[in-house]
């Protein structure tokens, strides 16, 4: 190579849709290669970036040199560069932003450092639990599922499975058996869960089978512990990693199995840049690494089930509960009937109250589910009707009992509750829209002797408090577990015989095409918490609309019906999985400006689609359902199309235009959300 010098392409974590070229100073000639972290001048600043390519210098003059190179070589290997590049292309986000997200702790990495001889103590102190390895005798359905997965693992080619197993059917043991085979053959496995703090049980079971070869990535780790886990995974010391969304980037060596538990969960989608979906990235990673991927759920997303139907995944079914335990019996408490007698809304119906009493007397445990925290979701003046609202967001303020304050659940704005109405000076208020605190109040009144544990974002703010509360209930130190969706998921408490759903349609009427699917999934999950021990369970669902599809199908625990009817509707309206959506998000401080820019962006997108020869339907521009959030006005355009390369290139041009000459130069931000999970 001549002394003319060499250049590097550097991806920077900034909202620019391309990489930048820098000169490699002679002193760094050997140190700079693909995947290396560097410091570069950028405008008047210096920033961190990642080298994604190196080559001989071209004619181009005026290139700036790399300032510094992080020691220790590449932080990303070729596989990870390929995966992150795919994410950047598919989700139309800057490669540098993806790389920054994929780096543990997002900070400078020092690989090559001698690993501590003693394995770092894992601060996630979850004891081994569940069936020990020796005691596991698979059922016929489990044997079948395990057999198919092991068969695929033996081929060392990509294979995708959808493990559709009702709640309590023993999916975790299927995962464990597959992971065991992989480990015994020297490979490694990655297990993704929607939220690590709710995954203590699955973690305990992996501990029981794999001991120190398994580790957990969770938010309680320091950046350093995180890096250490990465290094040990990369070095092949750790063979199983369990973690949430971002664990999909852990560079496990010889990765042969990826498991995505509760694949239908929205938590797999990151709602900030880069907006990727970890389940879908896991599938792509599996194809790139010729690994096997298993998506598990009792209520598969329409997307995954449709993929299984089209043969993209092989469907494995566990249709029976372990030891022939019955799915709980579900009964409706029709609040329309109950409500006739009383003027105030019914919180706990007669039926539920009776069953709770019986359960208490029999020494059983009850779970009560209400997907709203706080005391009341809004406070209204009785005299003039004034409702307390957030000054920055288009939502009502939620009343919290402890210190009688009002809080915005979107931006955290807090107000002391005023004694007099700000608009008419009235002194009497309605507290409407019951939340978990109000229910707790009602329970203390109606079941004074019952020991109640409340589990929601307010009682679990302190680190570790969540595990404490769950532990107390698991040990039988409480009779009633009351909470938000935290109580709905994954728990396996054999003494729970009664589950009460206090307001089934709380989520159903949101302006989002997935509201029905989410309600169905949540209700099925909650119902699955009952009857996991030897005594059968009962679920009581309180609702005003027992006839709606999401509710009726959940009441019958009939996934097939839900899937068939919901699919038909989505197909008719051309919603996913029968089309691809891209949300074009706009936000700014002035609503009229956002609205005007939204129209310009729409015209531009229209033109770009035509130019690219892509077919697509643009909806909007329209204000988003939560129009004002944190003081910014939010509008969107929704593009429905086939998601193909033409659509993608039109969107890419749109972004380039927005960044270079269009609105992003001004005060309106333009962003894309590919395959959006929430439309609010
Ligand atoms: P899912 O994840 O499908 O809801 P789990 O994996 O939590 O179900 O299994 C439910 C319970 O049954 C767990 O306590 C598990 O240890 C136990 N279990 C699973 N498979 C078997 C089996 N073959 N024999 C006995 N118990 C089992
Ligand atoms: Zn707010």
CSV table of N, CA and C in Angstrom, one decimal, residues 74 83 113 195:
chain,number,residue,atom,x,y,z
A,74,UNK,N,-11.5,-4.9,17.4
A,74,UNK,CA,-12.9,-4.7,17.0
A,74,UNK,C,-13.8,-5.0,18.2
A,83,UNK,N,-25.6,-8.1,10.9
A,83,UNK,CA,-26.9,-8.0,11.6
A,83,UNK,C,-27.3,-6.6,11.8
A,113,UNK,N,-8.9,-7.4,27.7
A,113,UNK,CA,-8.5,-7.3,29.1
A,113,UNK,C,-8.6,-8.7,29.7
A,195,UNK,N,-39.7,-9.1,29.6
A,195,UNK,CA,-39.2,-8.2,30.7
A,195,UNK,C,-38.5,-9.0,31.7
